[in-house]
Every structure is written in structure tokens, then in C-alpha cells.
Tab-separated table of C-alpha atoms in Angstrom:
chain	number	residue	atom	x	y	z
A	1	UNK	CA	-0.026	0.058	-0.008
A	2	UNK	CA	1.261	3.273	-0.957
A	3	UNK	CA	0.094	6.770	0.009
A	4	UNK	CA	-0.040	9.774	-2.137
A	5	UNK	CA	3.326	11.283	-1.122
A	6	UNK	CA	2.349	14.654	-2.669
A	7	UNK	CA	0.275	15.275	0.495
A	8	UNK	CA	3.759	15.556	2.344
A	9	UNK	CA	4.563	18.350	0.218
A	10	UNK	CA	1.703	20.498	1.503
A	11	UNK	CA	2.555	23.266	3.746
A	12	UNK	CA	0.335	23.228	7.319
A	13	UNK	CA	-2.618	25.427	6.975
A	14	UNK	CA	-1.345	27.556	9.681
A	15	UNK	CA	-2.985	30.959	8.827
A	16	UNK	CA	-6.354	31.131	10.348
A	17	UNK	CA	-5.397	28.781	13.054
A	18	UNK	CA	-2.433	31.009	13.930
A	19	UNK	CA	-5.058	33.842	13.673
A	20	UNK	CA	-7.336	32.412	16.041
A	21	UNK	CA	-4.884	31.325	18.530
A	22	UNK	CA	-3.377	34.880	18.715
A	23	UNK	CA	-6.830	36.172	19.146
A	24	UNK	CA	-7.750	33.761	21.867
A	25	UNK	CA	-4.709	34.536	23.677
A	26	UNK	CA	-5.372	38.298	23.566
A	27	UNK	CA	-8.969	37.909	24.676
A	28	UNK	CA	-7.918	35.808	27.673
A	29	UNK	CA	-5.504	38.402	28.640
A	30	UNK	CA	-7.851	41.462	27.865
A	31	UNK	CA	-11.331	40.312	28.512
A	32	UNK	CA	-12.500	43.843	28.725
A	33	UNK	CA	-11.668	44.471	25.193
A	34	UNK	CA	-13.998	44.531	22.495
A	35	UNK	CA	-12.432	42.429	19.585
A	36	UNK	CA	-13.811	43.655	15.948
A	37	UNK	CA	-12.774	40.975	13.260
A	38	UNK	CA	-12.306	42.018	9.781
A	39	UNK	CA	-10.397	39.017	8.691
A	40	UNK	CA	-13.358	36.815	7.998
A	41	UNK	CA	-14.303	35.647	4.341
A	42	UNK	CA	-17.572	34.564	5.387
A	43	UNK	CA	-20.927	36.303	5.088
A	44	UNK	CA	-22.971	37.436	8.366
A	45	UNK	CA	-26.455	38.651	6.687
A	46	UNK	CA	-29.026	35.910	6.904
A	47	UNK	CA	-30.531	34.260	3.856
A	48	UNK	CA	-32.849	36.449	1.821
A	49	UNK	CA	-36.346	36.005	2.963
A	50	UNK	CA	-37.390	34.500	-0.753
A	51	UNK	CA	-34.756	32.055	-0.235
A	52	UNK	CA	-36.043	30.854	3.109
A	53	UNK	CA	-39.530	30.566	1.803
A	54	UNK	CA	-38.328	28.476	-1.066
A	55	UNK	CA	-36.713	25.904	1.266
A	56	UNK	CA	-39.653	25.492	3.537
A	57	UNK	CA	-41.715	25.109	0.371
A	58	UNK	CA	-39.312	22.597	-1.078
A	59	UNK	CA	-39.059	20.582	2.316
A	60	UNK	CA	-42.887	20.299	2.520
A	61	UNK	CA	-42.784	18.833	-1.289
A	62	UNK	CA	-40.266	16.386	0.330
A	63	UNK	CA	-42.733	15.179	2.694
A	64	UNK	CA	-45.468	14.659	0.282
A	65	UNK	CA	-45.502	11.207	-1.949
A	66	UNK	CA	-46.585	12.882	-5.018
A	67	UNK	CA	-43.777	15.616	-5.081
A	68	UNK	CA	-41.318	13.647	-3.125
A	69	UNK	CA	-37.767	13.818	-4.976
A	70	UNK	CA	-35.210	10.855	-4.679
A	71	UNK	CA	-31.788	10.841	-6.708
A	72	UNK	CA	-31.719	13.802	-8.957
A	73	UNK	CA	-29.839	14.689	-12.102
A	74	UNK	CA	-26.222	14.858	-11.057
A	75	UNK	CA	-25.745	18.171	-13.457
A	76	UNK	CA	-28.407	19.690	-11.753
A	77	UNK	CA	-32.304	20.094	-12.148
A	78	UNK	CA	-33.311	21.810	-15.687
A	79	UNK	CA	-35.237	24.505	-13.524
A	80	UNK	CA	-31.830	25.755	-11.994
A	81	UNK	CA	-29.743	25.496	-15.183
A	82	UNK	CA	-32.339	27.332	-16.978
A	83	UNK	CA	-32.328	30.254	-14.359
A	84	UNK	CA	-28.337	30.294	-14.612
A	85	UNK	CA	-28.794	30.390	-18.289
A	86	UNK	CA	-31.202	33.491	-18.354
A	87	UNK	CA	-28.981	35.203	-15.928
A	88	UNK	CA	-25.871	34.971	-18.279
A	89	UNK	CA	-28.187	36.185	-21.179
A	90	UNK	CA	-28.626	39.419	-19.085
A	91	UNK	CA	-24.936	39.903	-19.573
A	92	UNK	CA	-25.243	39.147	-23.200
A	93	UNK	CA	-23.666	35.997	-22.714
A	94	UNK	CA	-25.543	32.975	-24.643
A	95	UNK	CA	-25.102	29.496	-23.042
A	96	UNK	CA	-26.858	26.130	-23.539
A	97	UNK	CA	-28.454	24.769	-20.581
A	98	UNK	CA	-26.305	21.459	-20.820
A	99	UNK	CA	-23.168	23.620	-20.424
A	100	UNK	CA	-24.126	24.717	-16.992
A	101	UNK	CA	-23.507	22.324	-14.193
A	102	UNK	CA	-24.810	22.721	-10.750
A	103	UNK	CA	-22.726	21.817	-7.691
A	104	UNK	CA	-22.156	22.177	-3.941
A	105	UNK	CA	-19.690	25.177	-4.536
A	106	UNK	CA	-16.935	26.722	-6.408
A	107	UNK	CA	-14.313	25.267	-4.176
A	108	UNK	CA	-15.188	21.932	-4.816
A	109	UNK	CA	-15.499	22.176	-8.344
A	110	UNK	CA	-12.085	24.448	-8.625
A	111	UNK	CA	-10.549	21.260	-7.187
A	112	UNK	CA	-12.537	18.407	-8.822
A	113	UNK	CA	-12.168	19.965	-12.360
A	114	UNK	CA	-8.486	18.851	-12.188
A	115	UNK	CA	-9.713	15.126	-12.781
A	116	UNK	CA	-10.351	15.581	-16.482
A	117	UNK	CA	-6.696	17.131	-16.923
A	118	UNK	CA	-3.496	15.105	-17.145
A	119	UNK	CA	-0.837	15.302	-14.439
A	120	UNK	CA	1.896	16.663	-16.756
A	121	UNK	CA	0.126	19.845	-17.294
A	122	UNK	CA	1.924	22.994	-15.967
A	123	UNK	CA	-0.206	25.169	-13.904
A	124	UNK	CA	0.023	28.968	-13.675
A	125	UNK	CA	-1.305	30.584	-10.662
A	126	UNK	CA	-0.929	34.291	-9.428
A	127	UNK	CA	0.883	35.421	-6.345
A	128	UNK	CA	-0.561	36.146	-4.049
A	129	UNK	CA	-3.475	33.520	-4.394
A	130	UNK	CA	-6.242	31.813	-2.890
A	131	UNK	CA	-4.597	28.687	-1.448
A	132	UNK	CA	-7.121	26.156	-3.090
A	133	UNK	CA	-5.442	26.762	-6.303
A	134	UNK	CA	-1.871	25.884	-5.212
A	135	UNK	CA	-2.901	23.020	-2.863
A	136	UNK	CA	-5.229	20.930	-5.211
A	137	UNK	CA	-2.333	20.855	-7.534
A	138	UNK	CA	0.306	20.131	-5.270
A	139	UNK	CA	-1.819	17.232	-4.330
A	140	UNK	CA	-1.943	16.017	-7.699
A	141	UNK	CA	1.678	16.503	-8.372
A	142	UNK	CA	1.665	18.910	-10.921
A	143	UNK	CA	4.372	21.461	-11.569
A	144	UNK	CA	3.247	25.195	-10.444
A	145	UNK	CA	4.549	28.317	-11.450
A	146	UNK	CA	3.494	31.757	-10.599
A	147	UNK	CA	2.512	35.084	-12.178
A	148	UNK	CA	4.064	37.967	-10.295
A	149	UNK	CA	1.397	40.150	-8.964
A	150	UNK	CA	2.580	43.420	-7.130
A	151	UNK	CA	1.680	46.811	-6.676
A	152	UNK	CA	3.381	48.144	-9.827
A	153	UNK	CA	0.729	46.131	-11.922
A	154	UNK	CA	-2.068	46.630	-9.246
A	155	UNK	CA	-2.013	43.178	-8.589
A	156	UNK	CA	-3.338	42.083	-12.031
A	157	UNK	CA	-0.547	40.141	-13.539
A	158	UNK	CA	-0.644	40.116	-17.415
A	159	UNK	CA	0.692	36.932	-19.442
A	160	UNK	CA	4.285	36.730	-20.228
A	161	UNK	CA	4.801	35.050	-23.706
A	162	UNK	CA	8.178	33.749	-22.728
A	163	UNK	CA	6.205	31.703	-20.046
A	164	UNK	CA	4.600	28.289	-21.533
A	165	UNK	CA	1.809	26.902	-19.207
A	166	UNK	CA	-1.287	24.594	-19.902
A	167	UNK	CA	-3.614	25.395	-17.022
A	168	UNK	CA	-4.337	29.222	-15.759
A	169	UNK	CA	-6.079	30.262	-12.476
A	170	UNK	CA	-7.731	33.875	-12.898
A	171	UNK	CA	-10.099	35.154	-9.982
A	172	UNK	CA	-11.730	38.630	-10.780
A	173	UNK	CA	-12.539	40.135	-8.626
A	174	UNK	CA	-9.618	38.650	-6.825
A	175	UNK	CA	-9.286	36.928	-3.512
A	176	UNK	CA	-7.271	38.316	-1.740
A	177	UNK	CA	-6.416	41.600	-3.288
A	178	UNK	CA	-9.906	42.731	-4.625
A	179	UNK	CA	-8.454	43.732	-7.918
A	180	UNK	CA	-10.609	43.457	-10.796
A	181	UNK	CA	-9.509	42.794	-14.556
A	182	UNK	CA	-10.633	45.141	-17.201
A	183	UNK	CA	-12.075	43.552	-20.804
A	184	UNK	CA	-8.588	44.491	-22.290
A	185	UNK	CA	-6.739	42.736	-19.523
A	186	UNK	CA	-8.661	39.455	-19.762
A	187	UNK	CA	-8.525	39.671	-23.683
A	188	UNK	CA	-4.801	39.580	-23.400
A	189	UNK	CA	-5.302	36.312	-21.173
A	190	UNK	CA	-7.588	34.722	-23.532
A	191	UNK	CA	-5.309	35.669	-26.717
A	192	UNK	CA	-2.642	33.929	-24.779
A	193	UNK	CA	-4.778	30.842	-24.007
A	194	UNK	CA	-5.724	30.499	-27.467
A	195	UNK	CA	-2.284	31.091	-28.534
A	196	UNK	CA	-0.764	28.397	-26.123
A	197	UNK	CA	-3.614	25.929	-26.521
A	198	UNK	CA	-4.036	26.246	-22.476
A	199	UNK	CA	-6.904	26.406	-20.477
A	200	UNK	CA	-8.204	29.210	-18.365
A	201	UNK	CA	-10.111	28.457	-15.143
A	202	UNK	CA	-11.818	31.528	-14.242
A	203	UNK	CA	-12.997	32.020	-10.701
A	204	UNK	CA	-16.165	34.324	-10.855
A	205	UNK	CA	-17.234	34.003	-7.251
A	206	UNK	CA	-17.515	37.525	-6.474
A	207	UNK	CA	-18.785	38.940	-9.808
A	208	UNK	CA	-21.927	40.114	-7.754
A	209	UNK	CA	-19.953	42.968	-6.357
A	210	UNK	CA	-18.859	44.670	-9.897
A	211	UNK	CA	-20.896	47.723	-10.399
A	212	UNK	CA	-19.375	49.186	-13.659
A	213	UNK	CA	-20.631	47.706	-16.868
A	214	UNK	CA	-17.292	48.401	-18.366
A	215	UNK	CA	-15.791	45.481	-16.199
A	216	UNK	CA	-16.666	41.866	-17.097
A	217	UNK	CA	-18.647	39.913	-15.009
A	218	UNK	CA	-17.903	36.831	-16.990
A	219	UNK	CA	-14.918	35.524	-19.014
A	220	UNK	CA	-17.337	34.818	-21.890
A	221	UNK	CA	-17.769	38.470	-22.397
A	222	UNK	CA	-14.376	38.293	-23.953
A	223	UNK	CA	-14.340	36.948	-27.686
A	224	UNK	CA	-12.962	33.498	-28.055
A	225	UNK	CA	-13.123	32.578	-24.227
A	226	UNK	CA	-15.616	29.969	-25.147
A	227	UNK	CA	-12.670	28.016	-26.725
A	228	UNK	CA	-10.501	28.110	-23.957
A	229	UNK	CA	-12.194	28.875	-20.534
A	230	UNK	CA	-13.831	27.273	-17.884
A	231	UNK	CA	-16.195	29.503	-15.407
A	232	UNK	CA	-16.879	28.802	-11.726
A	233	UNK	CA	-19.511	30.698	-9.722
A	234	UNK	CA	-21.028	30.525	-6.503
A	235	UNK	CA	-24.232	31.260	-4.596
A	236	UNK	CA	-22.030	31.652	-1.335
A	237	UNK	CA	-21.183	35.562	-1.613
A	238	UNK	CA	-24.092	36.356	-4.033
A	239	UNK	CA	-26.910	35.157	-1.901
A	240	UNK	CA	-25.283	33.971	1.524
A	241	UNK	CA	-24.992	30.308	0.646
A	242	UNK	CA	-21.894	29.876	2.696
A	243	UNK	CA	-23.609	27.221	4.707
A	244	UNK	CA	-26.130	26.280	2.361
A	245	UNK	CA	-23.879	24.932	-0.314
A	246	UNK	CA	-24.399	25.722	-3.938
A	247	UNK	CA	-22.549	26.991	-7.184
A	248	UNK	CA	-22.230	26.160	-10.839
A	249	UNK	CA	-19.555	25.560	-13.345
A	250	UNK	CA	-19.721	26.532	-17.002
A	251	UNK	CA	-17.795	24.502	-19.637
A	252	UNK	CA	-18.722	25.286	-23.181
A	253	UNK	CA	-19.435	22.517	-25.797
A	254	UNK	CA	-16.733	24.415	-27.957
A	255	UNK	CA	-14.076	23.562	-25.630
A	256	UNK	CA	-12.337	20.676	-27.097
A	257	UNK	CA	-8.622	19.538	-26.316
A	258	UNK	CA	-6.981	16.632	-28.221
A	259	UNK	CA	-10.080	15.748	-30.105
A	260	UNK	CA	-12.304	15.503	-26.961
A	261	UNK	CA	-15.128	17.381	-25.595
A	262	UNK	CA	-14.310	18.991	-21.843
A	263	UNK	CA	-18.097	19.314	-21.328
A	264	UNK	CA	-18.650	15.434	-21.932
A	265	UNK	CA	-15.494	14.530	-19.714
A	266	UNK	CA	-16.961	16.817	-16.801
A	267	UNK	CA	-20.439	15.202	-17.018
A	268	UNK	CA	-18.889	11.627	-17.139
A	269	UNK	CA	-16.842	12.857	-13.886
A	270	UNK	CA	-19.829	14.203	-12.316
A	271	UNK	CA	-22.291	11.242	-13.163
A	272	UNK	CA	-19.516	8.941	-11.694
A	273	UNK	CA	-18.246	10.770	-8.692
A	274	UNK	CA	-20.941	13.195	-7.669
A	275	UNK	CA	-24.620	12.383	-6.583
A	276	UNK	CA	-25.849	16.218	-6.961
A	277	UNK	CA	-27.083	19.226	-4.996
A	278	UNK	CA	-30.110	18.479	-2.734
A	279	UNK	CA	-33.481	19.417	-4.351
A	280	UNK	CA	-34.344	21.766	-1.403
A	281	UNK	CA	-31.103	23.858	-2.033
A	282	UNK	CA	-31.597	23.838	-5.871
A	283	UNK	CA	-34.949	25.438	-5.551
A	284	UNK	CA	-33.546	27.907	-2.878
A	285	UNK	CA	-30.829	28.811	-5.621
A	286	UNK	CA	-33.714	29.044	-8.151
A	287	UNK	CA	-35.263	31.746	-6.177
A	288	UNK	CA	-32.220	33.829	-6.201
A	289	UNK	CA	-32.875	34.454	-9.618
A	290	UNK	CA	-36.458	35.751	-9.493
A	291	UNK	CA	-37.134	39.297	-9.570
A	292	UNK	CA	-37.650	39.402	-5.713
A	293	UNK	CA	-34.828	37.268	-5.292
A	294	UNK	CA	-32.370	39.486	-7.319
A	295	UNK	CA	-33.896	42.484	-5.608
A	296	UNK	CA	-33.155	41.117	-1.985
A	297	UNK	CA	-29.531	39.818	-2.900
A	298	UNK	CA	-28.850	43.296	-4.024
A	299	UNK	CA	-29.744	44.646	-0.713
A	300	UNK	CA	-27.283	42.288	0.820
A	301	UNK	CA	-24.658	43.163	-1.490
A	302	UNK	CA	-25.139	46.674	-1.072
A	303	UNK	CA	-24.640	46.477	2.580
A	304	UNK	CA	-21.300	44.938	2.343
A	305	UNK	CA	-20.271	47.336	-0.682
A	306	UNK	CA	-21.286	49.926	1.846
A	307	UNK	CA	-18.747	48.476	4.523
A	308	UNK	CA	-15.946	48.031	1.843
A	309	UNK	CA	-16.470	51.683	0.978
A	310	UNK	CA	-16.194	52.827	4.814
A	311	UNK	CA	-13.099	50.779	4.886
A	312	UNK	CA	-11.648	52.210	1.667
A	313	UNK	CA	-12.485	55.731	2.192
A	314	UNK	CA	-10.559	55.321	5.651
A	315	UNK	CA	-7.402	54.214	3.654
A	316	UNK	CA	-7.908	57.154	1.291
A	317	UNK	CA	-7.835	59.710	4.001
A	318	UNK	CA	-4.665	58.211	5.657
A	319	UNK	CA	-3.005	57.905	2.479
A	320	UNK	CA	-2.538	54.136	2.866
A	321	UNK	CA	-2.087	52.447	-0.666
A	322	UNK	CA	-4.623	49.710	-1.185
A	323	UNK	CA	-6.525	47.702	-4.049
A	324	UNK	CA	-10.136	46.326	-3.911
A	325	UNK	CA	-12.949	47.855	-1.949
A	326	UNK	CA	-14.940	49.567	-5.142
A	327	UNK	CA	-15.804	46.273	-7.029
A	328	UNK	CA	-14.800	43.860	-4.373
A	329	UNK	CA	-15.446	43.050	-0.483
A	330	UNK	CA	-12.012	43.037	0.102
A	331	UNK	CA	-9.477	45.755	0.742
A	332	UNK	CA	-5.914	44.681	0.370
A	333	UNK	CA	-3.643	47.322	1.996
A	334	UNK	CA	0.010	48.009	2.041
A	335	UNK	CA	1.243	47.985	5.714
A	336	UNK	CA	2.237	51.222	6.778
A	337	UNK	CA	5.893	51.733	7.878
A	338	UNK	CA	7.310	48.937	6.038
A	339	UNK	CA	5.752	46.512	8.791
A	340	UNK	CA	5.678	42.818	7.917
A	341	UNK	CA	2.063	41.217	7.632
A	342	UNK	CA	2.317	39.483	10.817
A	343	UNK	CA	3.936	42.738	12.711
A	344	UNK	CA	0.809	44.812	11.559
A	345	UNK	CA	-1.526	41.894	12.714
A	346	UNK	CA	-0.112	42.317	16.031
A	347	UNK	CA	-0.189	45.962	16.014
A	348	UNK	CA	-3.645	46.170	15.213
A	349	UNK	CA	-4.886	43.638	17.471
A	350	UNK	CA	-2.575	44.901	20.680
A	351	UNK	CA	-3.472	48.771	20.112
A	352	UNK	CA	-7.186	48.685	18.684
A	353	UNK	CA	-8.426	45.395	19.038
A	354	UNK	CA	-9.110	45.227	14.914
A	355	UNK	CA	-8.304	41.643	13.477
A	356	UNK	CA	-7.564	41.151	9.638
A	357	UNK	CA	-5.803	38.742	7.584
A	358	UNK	CA	-1.816	38.892	7.085
A	359	UNK	CA	-1.113	38.914	3.213
A	360	UNK	CA	1.759	36.709	3.700
A	361	UNK	CA	-0.659	33.752	4.357
A	362	UNK	CA	-1.522	34.049	0.661
A	363	UNK	CA	2.087	33.766	-0.913
A	364	UNK	CA	5.546	35.276	-1.089
A	365	UNK	CA	4.128	38.611	-2.964
A	366	UNK	CA	1.677	38.925	0.172
A	367	UNK	CA	4.281	39.894	2.618
A	368	UNK	CA	4.102	43.435	3.740
A	369	UNK	CA	0.229	43.397	2.636
A	370	UNK	CA	-2.950	43.067	4.653
A	371	UNK	CA	-6.452	41.992	3.893
A	372	UNK	CA	-9.797	43.608	5.280
A	373	UNK	CA	-13.370	42.168	4.640
A	374	UNK	CA	-16.321	44.183	4.360
A	375	UNK	CA	-18.395	40.884	5.367
A	376	UNK	CA	-19.258	42.010	8.914
A	377	UNK	CA	-21.771	44.289	10.697
A	378	UNK	CA	-21.820	47.908	9.595
A	379	UNK	CA	-21.683	49.560	12.952
A	380	UNK	CA	-18.754	47.569	13.957
A	381	UNK	CA	-17.098	48.392	10.640
A	382	UNK	CA	-17.562	52.090	11.470
A	383	UNK	CA	-16.067	51.596	14.649
A	384	UNK	CA	-13.161	49.541	13.494
A	385	UNK	CA	-12.293	52.365	10.988
A	386	UNK	CA	-12.924	55.012	13.801
A	387	UNK	CA	-10.150	53.223	15.872
A	388	UNK	CA	-7.970	52.818	12.665
A	389	UNK	CA	-8.342	56.653	12.194
A	390	UNK	CA	-7.157	57.504	15.816
A	391	UNK	CA	-4.057	55.242	15.426
A	392	UNK	CA	-2.423	56.518	12.467
């Protein structure tokens, strides 16, 4: 019996456990302090009322013989796939319903999609980066190279024609930096992928925070992307489904490599290894796309966006360099006075009781940077920024 020795190459996931330990120790020593946490990437507002209503109705259906559902289609029920299809049409993106696959979240599919690719592919990820992109490929034993994201390029690296890769990860709006690609920027990546016969894995989990029609919500707004890109999206940040779990992946039928349809490969993979998302959850997700559903989720998104503006405005007033905040729930700031990421973490915790996420936890290029999130209570966000203003 042999283990997968690639797991031995993984670094310990110490970032958030270290944060939790530091906060717990500080709280024990200073129980009188009111800690405000702006480091969490989880939503805090409850599910929209229309979603809750849909869950209750679907649950009732499951208790009646005539409407009970057993195993559903692994790729998702037609009613939800068609709802997603219509949502894309509003963005002038035409998809067939069978190009859309319902899943239990973007994180799962971003890892599982690797099943349909060979192990000898070279993978390109930006640095800093969402750790799932790196770790899932380390587990498989693939070669990983990095695109240099930094303050000089606004943390939006462009392709280097001298670098050859096969799989490219792009997240826009980005986690952790909050940076958003323009159509021109994404066009360069699509052109590179087409030229090099590469695949773009496009993570659109935060597309709902984009406010400008000039910025693309989907990779498929770029000409030629249907021939080189797979898109992943989630209801987690869009509608508060972090604990409910639902997302979708789009694989165009035009996406063919070595004469094989990747759409068919993914369908085969899902029908073999996945039993589908629960009917109740899919009905809840369908409600998100209704007229009232769109109105209610936009209210929640506006709430978080206002929090982001409060944080960004504070950075502007203090002259602190940052990306994100405007079209993203994340603010990625440069640590003042050349502090390291962890030094700045300790400085904020000890002096004002505010918790964020050290940028070094997202990669080498994250050192010296810090992530704050808008997924919190508005009153606490305001208070945190008042404390921040008084400190600097």
C-alpha cells in the first residue's frame, strides 16, 4: 500500500489557526477589550426571505408522496440550469443549459475539475493567491509556476509570452487582493490561452460586487473565451449560501482538447463521482434569480459594498495604498511603515483590537500587505475604522 506522497509536500494550513490562537490569547489576557474581526471571508447577513420561503416550500414537497424527490440529475435540475442560463443572457452571454453544471460550491469544482486534466500539465497561478488553487495541484503532483502580482501592476498580472503553461487560474474580482480585470486585461489572457493551447479556470465567485458595465462579470464576455475557458461561480457571496452550499460551473461545448469534449468529460466525471445538490437547495438557488430574489440579494450586496467603501475611504484619508473595495468585498492594503504582515496584525490587535488577515498567508508576494473584509456588521466596521483613524 502506497500513500499519495504529494500530501507530504503541502504546507500546514496555519494561517487562520494562528490568527484564532493569537486572538484567543489576547482575549484571555484582556477580557475587557471589544475585538472587531474584519478578517473573515464568510458572510454574516442571513439568507434572503425569498430563499427561506423556497427552502420551506421544497421541504414540504419532500414530505408528500406526489412531490417527493429521490436521486436528482447529477448535473443539476433543469429549472436551476435554465435560471442560470437566463442570468447569463442578461450579461449578453448565450449559453446552452447543458453547458451549465450545478455543484455544491465553486471551491469543490475548482479542485475536482483537475480530474479531467493530465498530471503533466504545468499550472500558472498568481501570487498572492487563494490557497485552493495551489494546494489541489500540489496534491496531484503538477508543476506550478507563479505570475508575479504586485503593486506596480495593481495585483493584476498580464501574460508573459516567454512563459509556457497549460492551466491558468484567474480570479476576478480577486481574493485576496480585490483587484478586478478590465476587458482589455482579460482579452490578453484569452489571446495567450488560445495561442498556447491552454485552459483558463476563471473563478467568478465575487462577480456580483462589480458595479461598472465596463468591467466583465464573466470570462465569456471576451471574444474567443468559449474556446479556452471554464468558469466557476457560487451562491455563497451572491446570496449568503456559505452554509447552504450551491454553485455552478460552465463548460462550453466548443471547449475541445485533443479531439475530446471537456463538457462531456466533466459530465462523465460528475455522473460517476457526484450525486448532485439536494433538491431543496436547488429550489432555494432558483429563487435567487427571481425578480424579488434579485432585489433582495442586491440589498445584501449593497450592505457589504457600503462596508467596503467605509474601509476604503479610511485608507484614502490616511494615504494608505490599497486595491479592492470598490468592486470587491476585500481591501488589500500596504502595511504602513514597512511592517511585515504579521507585525501589522499584532499592531492592530494589541492597539485597537481589530483583526484582519496577514497577506503573507496568501503567498510570497503577500508579505507586507494585509486583507480586510467587508463581510461584517456595519456598526462594527464603522467603529473599527474610527479606531484605525485614531491610530494612524
